[in-house]
């Protein structure tokens, strides 16, 4: 808004332009697979973006009289509270699972069952696990680099700039390799998890729909660059709504 004074609607919040000292609003934009906008809503400027997805979904369902609705999203968009709300509103979902939170025993069981077999899929409860050779090669390369960095920091403690994820520190601030975490990451190489409450479709179809997310993300990036929504010089809420 190119202004420093807000109101009950234009509020300071997280700014991707690093303008934390200027009031803003938050826009929730919904596009189709071609990037064409089909729905939007606006929120107060200090609204956390994770709090916008449920209101937008419920508004779309009501406006377009949609009975069956399935949410496909990455793990970052849906908190535990959001998942509970989806369940309460009988909304299906397929989201990325945070498999890094598994304990070592669970990780071992999953890795043994998948047995590094390319494109093998298993399901345990509401989580689907898939192994891909291509993903495994990338994960191994990433882990090799992290372990190499950790060993370098161990050999050169004075050059430690930021903490390595494979190093653990005791109360005496002595660093050592976190062998448990390294083993877990090695076991998870090539494995991707998907959390879902859907039971009447094949695991392969659910994973395929999740992998379509890149198309949505690509089209959304196009929409953000093509829709010249900024800067906005309005001050009153009604004028802002009309502009958007």
Short mmCIF file of C-alpha atoms in Angstrom, two decimals:
data_model
loop_
_atom_site.label_atom_id
_atom_site.label_comp_id
_atom_site.label_asym_id
_atom_site.label_seq_id
_atom_site.Cartn_x
_atom_site.Cartn_y
_atom_site.Cartn_z
CA UNK A 1 0.00 0.00 0.00
CA UNK A 2 3.08 2.27 0.07
CA UNK A 3 1.86 3.46 3.48
CA UNK A 4 3.04 3.18 7.06
CA UNK A 5 -0.32 3.48 8.81
CA UNK A 6 -2.75 0.58 8.77
CA UNK A 7 -6.21 -0.16 10.18
CA UNK A 8 -8.19 -3.23 11.31
CA UNK A 9 -7.78 -4.78 7.83
CA UNK A 10 -4.46 -3.47 6.49
CA UNK A 11 -2.02 -4.86 9.03
CA UNK A 12 1.69 -5.60 9.29
CA UNK A 13 2.56 -9.26 8.78
CA UNK A 14 4.99 -11.62 7.08
CA UNK A 15 6.15 -9.86 3.91
CA UNK A 16 7.89 -11.70 1.08
CA UNK A 17 9.10 -8.28 -0.08
CA UNK A 18 10.69 -7.71 3.36
CA UNK A 19 8.44 -4.68 3.95
CA UNK A 20 7.64 -5.73 7.50
CA UNK A 21 7.06 -2.14 8.57
CA UNK A 22 4.27 -1.51 6.03
CA UNK A 23 0.61 -2.66 6.22
CA UNK A 24 -0.59 -5.30 3.81
CA UNK A 25 -3.45 -7.68 3.07
CA UNK A 26 -3.27 -11.39 2.27
CA UNK A 27 -4.86 -12.83 -0.88
CA UNK A 28 -5.84 -16.47 -1.25
CA UNK A 29 -5.93 -17.20 -4.99
CA UNK A 30 -7.31 -20.40 -6.54
CA UNK A 31 -6.38 -21.25 -10.13
CA UNK A 32 -7.18 -24.14 -12.44
CA UNK A 33 -4.57 -26.34 -14.12
CA UNK A 34 -4.06 -23.69 -16.84
CA UNK A 35 -3.34 -20.94 -14.33
CA UNK A 36 -6.68 -19.21 -14.85
CA UNK A 37 -8.07 -17.70 -11.60
CA UNK A 38 -11.37 -19.29 -10.55
CA UNK A 39 -11.75 -18.03 -6.99
CA UNK A 40 -10.12 -15.72 -4.48
CA UNK A 41 -10.57 -14.39 -0.98
CA UNK A 42 -8.82 -11.66 0.99
CA UNK A 43 -7.67 -11.72 4.60
CA UNK A 44 -6.23 -9.38 7.18
CA UNK A 45 -2.56 -8.63 6.63
CA UNK A 46 -1.36 -10.46 9.75
CA UNK A 47 -3.12 -13.74 8.86
CA UNK A 48 -0.84 -16.80 8.74
CA UNK A 49 -1.23 -18.39 5.28
CA UNK A 50 -1.86 -21.80 6.84
CA UNK A 51 -5.07 -20.35 8.30
CA UNK A 52 -6.50 -19.48 4.88
CA UNK A 53 -6.87 -22.88 3.24
CA UNK A 54 -9.87 -24.19 5.24
CA UNK A 55 -12.02 -21.01 4.87
CA UNK A 56 -11.29 -20.90 1.12
CA UNK A 57 -12.17 -24.59 0.65
CA UNK A 58 -15.45 -24.24 2.56
CA UNK A 59 -16.34 -21.08 0.60
CA UNK A 60 -15.68 -22.82 -2.74
CA UNK A 61 -17.79 -25.82 -1.70
CA UNK A 62 -20.69 -23.59 -0.75
CA UNK A 63 -20.47 -21.22 -3.73
CA UNK A 64 -20.27 -23.95 -6.39
CA UNK A 65 -22.45 -26.52 -4.56
CA UNK A 66 -19.68 -29.15 -4.49
CA UNK A 67 -20.55 -32.26 -2.49
CA UNK A 68 -17.33 -34.25 -2.95
CA UNK A 69 -14.06 -32.39 -2.52
CA UNK A 70 -10.49 -33.74 -2.33
CA UNK A 71 -7.57 -31.63 -1.17
CA UNK A 72 -4.12 -32.42 -2.59
CA UNK A 73 -1.32 -30.43 -0.99
CA UNK A 74 2.24 -30.59 0.26
CA UNK A 75 2.79 -31.12 3.97
CA UNK A 76 3.65 -27.49 4.66
CA UNK A 77 0.13 -26.26 3.85
CA UNK A 78 -1.81 -28.52 6.19
CA UNK A 79 -1.14 -28.51 9.92
CA UNK A 80 -2.53 -31.16 12.28
CA UNK A 81 -5.37 -28.76 13.15
CA UNK A 82 -6.21 -28.25 9.47
CA UNK A 83 -6.36 -32.03 8.92
CA UNK A 84 -8.78 -32.38 11.84
CA UNK A 85 -10.96 -29.67 10.30
CA UNK A 86 -10.93 -31.45 6.93
CA UNK A 87 -12.00 -34.67 8.64
CA UNK A 88 -14.75 -32.84 10.54
CA UNK A 89 -16.11 -31.45 7.25
CA UNK A 90 -15.87 -34.87 5.52
CA UNK A 91 -13.27 -33.61 3.04
CA UNK A 92 -10.83 -36.10 1.51
CA UNK A 93 -7.13 -35.30 1.26
CA UNK A 94 -3.81 -36.52 -0.10
CA UNK A 95 -0.79 -34.70 1.35
CA UNK A 96 2.93 -35.21 1.63
CA UNK A 97 3.78 -37.16 4.78
CA UNK A 98 6.53 -36.02 7.13
CA UNK A 99 8.38 -39.35 7.17
CA UNK A 100 11.42 -37.76 8.80
CA UNK A 101 9.37 -37.80 12.02
CA UNK A 102 9.28 -41.61 12.05
CA UNK A 103 11.33 -43.35 14.73
CA UNK A 104 14.22 -45.59 13.74
CA UNK A 105 12.33 -48.86 14.26
CA UNK A 106 9.42 -47.73 12.06
CA UNK A 107 11.85 -46.52 9.42
CA UNK A 108 13.66 -49.88 9.39
CA UNK A 109 10.38 -51.80 8.95
CA UNK A 110 9.32 -49.64 6.00
CA UNK A 111 12.74 -49.79 4.33
CA UNK A 112 12.90 -53.60 4.71
CA UNK A 113 9.41 -54.02 3.22
CA UNK A 114 10.16 -51.74 0.24
CA UNK A 115 13.58 -53.40 -0.16
CA UNK A 116 14.81 -50.66 -2.55
CA UNK A 117 12.53 -52.04 -5.27
CA UNK A 118 11.90 -49.40 -7.92
CA UNK A 119 8.27 -48.14 -7.98
CA UNK A 120 7.22 -50.44 -5.16
CA UNK A 121 4.34 -49.09 -3.06
CA UNK A 122 3.09 -50.17 0.36
CA UNK A 123 0.45 -48.75 2.67
CA UNK A 124 0.44 -48.67 6.44
CA UNK A 125 -2.73 -47.21 7.95
CA UNK A 126 -3.33 -43.77 6.43
CA UNK A 127 0.18 -43.43 4.96
CA UNK A 128 1.38 -44.68 1.56
CA UNK A 129 5.11 -45.23 0.98
CA UNK A 130 6.77 -45.37 -2.43
CA UNK A 131 10.37 -46.18 -3.39
CA UNK A 132 11.94 -44.80 -6.58
CA UNK A 133 15.48 -45.52 -7.79
CA UNK A 134 15.77 -42.00 -9.24
CA UNK A 135 14.83 -40.41 -5.92
CA UNK A 136 17.20 -42.80 -4.13
CA UNK A 137 20.20 -41.63 -6.19
CA UNK A 138 19.46 -37.99 -5.40
CA UNK A 139 18.91 -38.67 -1.70
CA UNK A 140 22.18 -40.65 -1.49
CA UNK A 141 24.07 -37.83 -3.14
CA UNK A 142 22.53 -35.26 -0.77
CA UNK A 143 23.31 -37.41 2.29
CA UNK A 144 26.88 -38.02 1.11
CA UNK A 145 27.43 -34.26 0.90
CA UNK A 146 25.94 -33.68 4.36
CA UNK A 147 28.08 -36.43 5.94
CA UNK A 148 31.17 -35.07 4.20
CA UNK A 149 30.37 -31.61 5.58
CA UNK A 150 29.84 -33.04 9.08
CA UNK A 151 33.18 -34.83 9.00
CA UNK A 152 34.88 -31.65 7.80
CA UNK A 153 33.39 -29.71 10.73
CA UNK A 154 34.59 -32.41 13.13
CA UNK A 155 38.12 -32.15 11.74
CA UNK A 156 37.97 -28.34 11.68
CA UNK A 157 35.80 -27.23 14.63
CA UNK A 158 37.00 -23.64 14.38
CA UNK A 159 35.41 -23.38 10.91
CA UNK A 160 31.92 -24.39 12.00
CA UNK A 161 29.68 -21.57 10.76
CA UNK A 162 26.31 -23.22 11.09
CA UNK A 163 25.27 -26.51 12.60
CA UNK A 164 25.26 -29.60 10.41
CA UNK A 165 22.15 -31.75 10.72
CA UNK A 166 24.29 -34.88 11.11
CA UNK A 167 26.21 -33.49 14.08
CA UNK A 168 24.97 -33.67 17.65
CA UNK A 169 26.23 -31.56 20.53
CA UNK A 170 26.46 -32.56 24.20
CA UNK A 171 26.29 -30.31 27.26
CA UNK A 172 30.01 -29.60 26.96
CA UNK A 173 29.48 -28.29 23.43
CA UNK A 174 31.43 -31.22 22.03
CA UNK A 175 30.30 -32.28 18.56
CA UNK A 176 30.04 -35.85 17.28
CA UNK A 177 28.36 -37.65 14.39
CA UNK A 178 24.69 -38.42 15.01
CA UNK A 179 24.84 -42.08 13.96
CA UNK A 180 21.12 -42.72 14.61
CA UNK A 181 20.04 -39.84 12.40
CA UNK A 182 22.49 -40.85 9.67
CA UNK A 183 21.15 -44.41 9.70
CA UNK A 184 17.57 -43.15 9.49
CA UNK A 185 18.34 -40.87 6.54
CA UNK A 186 20.17 -43.70 4.79
CA UNK A 187 17.16 -45.99 5.26
CA UNK A 188 14.82 -43.31 3.88
CA UNK A 189 16.82 -42.80 0.70
CA UNK A 190 14.42 -43.10 -2.24
CA UNK A 191 11.29 -43.26 -0.06
CA UNK A 192 8.43 -40.76 -0.25
CA UNK A 193 5.37 -40.77 1.99
CA UNK A 194 1.80 -39.69 1.26
CA UNK A 195 -0.84 -39.30 3.96
CA UNK A 196 -4.48 -39.80 2.99
CA UNK A 197 -7.92 -40.61 4.38
CA UNK A 198 -9.07 -42.12 1.05
CA UNK A 199 -9.54 -45.90 0.92
CA UNK A 200 -11.64 -46.49 -2.22
CA UNK A 201 -8.99 -45.68 -4.84
CA UNK A 202 -5.72 -47.37 -5.71
CA UNK A 203 -2.48 -46.20 -4.12
CA UNK A 204 -1.07 -45.62 -7.61
CA UNK A 205 -3.89 -43.20 -8.52
CA UNK A 206 -3.56 -41.25 -5.27
CA UNK A 207 0.20 -40.84 -5.80
CA UNK A 208 -0.36 -39.78 -9.42
CA UNK A 209 -2.78 -37.05 -8.30
CA UNK A 210 -0.25 -35.82 -5.74
CA UNK A 211 2.45 -35.63 -8.40
CA UNK A 212 0.19 -33.34 -10.45
CA UNK A 213 0.98 -30.63 -7.87
CA UNK A 214 3.91 -29.38 -9.94
CA UNK A 215 1.44 -28.35 -12.67
CA UNK A 216 -0.56 -26.35 -10.15
CA UNK A 217 2.57 -24.70 -8.76
CA UNK A 218 3.78 -23.84 -12.26
CA UNK A 219 0.45 -22.29 -13.29
CA UNK A 220 0.20 -20.40 -9.99
CA UNK A 221 3.62 -18.84 -10.57
CA UNK A 222 2.38 -17.70 -13.99
CA UNK A 223 -0.72 -16.16 -12.41
CA UNK A 224 1.34 -14.27 -9.84
CA UNK A 225 3.50 -12.71 -12.55
CA UNK A 226 0.68 -12.03 -15.04
CA UNK A 227 -1.80 -10.48 -12.60
CA UNK A 228 -0.39 -7.01 -11.94
CA UNK A 229 -2.06 -6.54 -8.56
CA UNK A 230 0.57 -4.29 -7.00
CA UNK A 231 0.98 -1.55 -5.96
CA UNK A 232 -2.44 -0.72 -4.51
CA UNK A 233 -3.18 2.87 -3.51
CA UNK A 234 -6.60 2.35 -1.91
CA UNK A 235 -7.18 2.85 1.80
CA UNK A 236 -10.80 1.84 2.44
CA UNK A 237 -11.72 -1.84 2.71
CA UNK A 238 -14.51 -1.64 0.12
CA UNK A 239 -12.18 0.03 -2.39
CA UNK A 240 -9.53 -2.63 -1.79
CA UNK A 241 -12.05 -5.43 -2.33
CA UNK A 242 -13.29 -3.84 -5.56
CA UNK A 243 -9.71 -3.43 -6.82
CA UNK A 244 -8.84 -7.07 -6.19
#
